[in-house]
Amino acid sequence: MVGHSVFGGILPPLPPLFLVIWIAFFFLVSRIFMWLWNITIPRIFNIREITYWEAFRLLIIAGLLFGKFGFNMQL
């Protein structure tokens, strides 16, 4: 059922502005992550710097591994 939550209530539609802000925030966080990685990790481990899109993918992987994404993984 589209528009209904698991608990039976109707989900409010996300305003387009909120979606744009969320996407812009994720791109900004990716840029900050890339900068922090490139000033720290290559000097410690003598490896190459990462690109913007590699930083973006690393954040997605970290979110999948350590984020909630709607899953309740409590033991």
mmCIF file of C-alpha atoms in Angstrom:
data_model
loop_
_atom_site.group_PDB
_atom_site.id
_atom_site.type_symbol
_atom_site.label_atom_id
_atom_site.label_comp_id
_atom_site.label_asym_id
_atom_site.label_seq_id
_atom_site.Cartn_x
_atom_site.Cartn_y
_atom_site.Cartn_z
ATOM 1 C CA MET A 1 0.000 0.000 0.000
ATOM 2 C CA VAL A 2 1.483 3.265 -1.078
ATOM 3 C CA GLY A 3 1.257 6.066 1.446
ATOM 4 C CA HIS A 4 0.516 3.905 4.479
ATOM 5 C CA SER A 5 2.880 3.205 7.342
ATOM 6 C CA VAL A 6 3.406 -0.112 9.079
ATOM 7 C CA PHE A 7 1.397 1.168 12.024
ATOM 8 C CA GLY A 8 -1.713 1.886 9.969
ATOM 9 C CA GLY A 9 -1.438 5.661 9.716
ATOM 10 C CA ILE A 10 -1.114 7.546 6.478
ATOM 11 C CA LEU A 11 2.356 8.920 5.802
ATOM 12 C CA PRO A 12 2.506 12.617 4.981
ATOM 13 C CA PRO A 13 4.062 13.329 1.576
ATOM 14 C CA LEU A 14 7.614 14.634 1.645
ATOM 15 C CA PRO A 15 7.770 18.192 0.402
ATOM 16 C CA PRO A 16 10.041 18.576 -2.637
ATOM 17 C CA LEU A 17 12.127 21.187 -0.819
ATOM 18 C CA PHE A 18 12.918 18.715 1.973
ATOM 19 C CA LEU A 19 14.081 16.166 -0.590
ATOM 20 C CA VAL A 20 16.328 18.715 -2.314
ATOM 21 C CA ILE A 21 17.817 19.794 1.028
ATOM 22 C CA TRP A 22 18.456 16.165 2.035
ATOM 23 C CA ILE A 23 20.236 15.409 -1.264
ATOM 24 C CA ALA A 24 22.313 18.607 -1.042
ATOM 25 C CA PHE A 25 23.267 17.741 2.550
ATOM 26 C CA PHE A 26 24.410 14.254 1.497
ATOM 27 C CA PHE A 27 26.582 15.723 -1.278
ATOM 28 C CA LEU A 28 28.073 18.239 1.180
ATOM 29 C CA VAL A 29 28.834 15.491 3.712
ATOM 30 C CA SER A 30 30.488 13.476 0.922
ATOM 31 C CA ARG A 31 32.716 16.434 0.097
ATOM 32 C CA ILE A 32 33.701 16.910 3.753
ATOM 33 C CA PHE A 33 34.369 13.168 4.114
ATOM 34 C CA MET A 34 36.593 13.213 1.003
ATOM 35 C CA TRP A 35 38.546 16.194 2.328
ATOM 36 C CA LEU A 36 39.064 14.637 5.772
ATOM 37 C CA TRP A 37 40.081 11.307 4.238
ATOM 38 C CA ASN A 38 42.550 12.939 1.852
ATOM 39 C CA ILE A 39 44.289 15.001 4.534
ATOM 40 C CA THR A 40 44.580 12.045 6.920
ATOM 41 C CA ILE A 41 44.646 8.525 5.451
ATOM 42 C CA PRO A 42 47.167 8.926 2.572
ATOM 43 C CA ARG A 43 49.755 10.383 4.946
ATOM 44 C CA ILE A 44 49.311 7.625 7.533
ATOM 45 C CA PHE A 45 49.111 4.584 5.240
ATOM 46 C CA ASN A 46 50.955 5.945 2.175
ATOM 47 C CA ILE A 47 48.031 5.308 -0.204
ATOM 48 C CA ARG A 48 46.484 7.463 -2.914
ATOM 49 C CA GLU A 49 43.799 10.069 -2.306
ATOM 50 C CA ILE A 50 40.177 9.202 -3.078
ATOM 51 C CA THR A 51 37.883 10.961 -5.532
ATOM 52 C CA TYR A 52 34.565 12.593 -4.729
ATOM 53 C CA TRP A 53 32.552 9.646 -6.065
ATOM 54 C CA GLU A 54 34.640 7.148 -4.087
ATOM 55 C CA ALA A 55 33.863 9.140 -0.937
ATOM 56 C CA PHE A 56 30.187 9.160 -1.903
ATOM 57 C CA ARG A 57 30.171 5.355 -2.326
ATOM 58 C CA LEU A 58 32.046 4.837 0.956
ATOM 59 C CA LEU A 59 29.387 6.843 2.796
ATOM 60 C CA ILE A 60 26.641 4.735 1.219
ATOM 61 C CA ILE A 61 28.435 1.518 2.202
ATOM 62 C CA ALA A 62 28.971 2.815 5.748
ATOM 63 C CA GLY A 63 25.294 3.729 5.960
ATOM 64 C CA LEU A 64 24.272 0.257 4.829
ATOM 65 C CA LEU A 65 26.638 -1.455 7.266
ATOM 66 C CA PHE A 66 26.281 0.778 10.319
ATOM 67 C CA GLY A 67 23.165 2.887 9.731
ATOM 68 C CA LYS A 68 19.611 2.000 10.591
ATOM 69 C CA PHE A 69 17.870 2.189 7.193
ATOM 70 C CA GLY A 70 14.670 0.986 8.860
ATOM 71 C CA PHE A 71 16.102 -2.298 10.113
ATOM 72 C CA ASN A 72 15.983 -3.206 13.792
ATOM 73 C CA MET A 73 19.190 -5.192 14.342
ATOM 74 C CA GLN A 74 19.144 -5.301 18.155
ATOM 75 C CA LEU A 75 20.291 -8.484 19.856
#
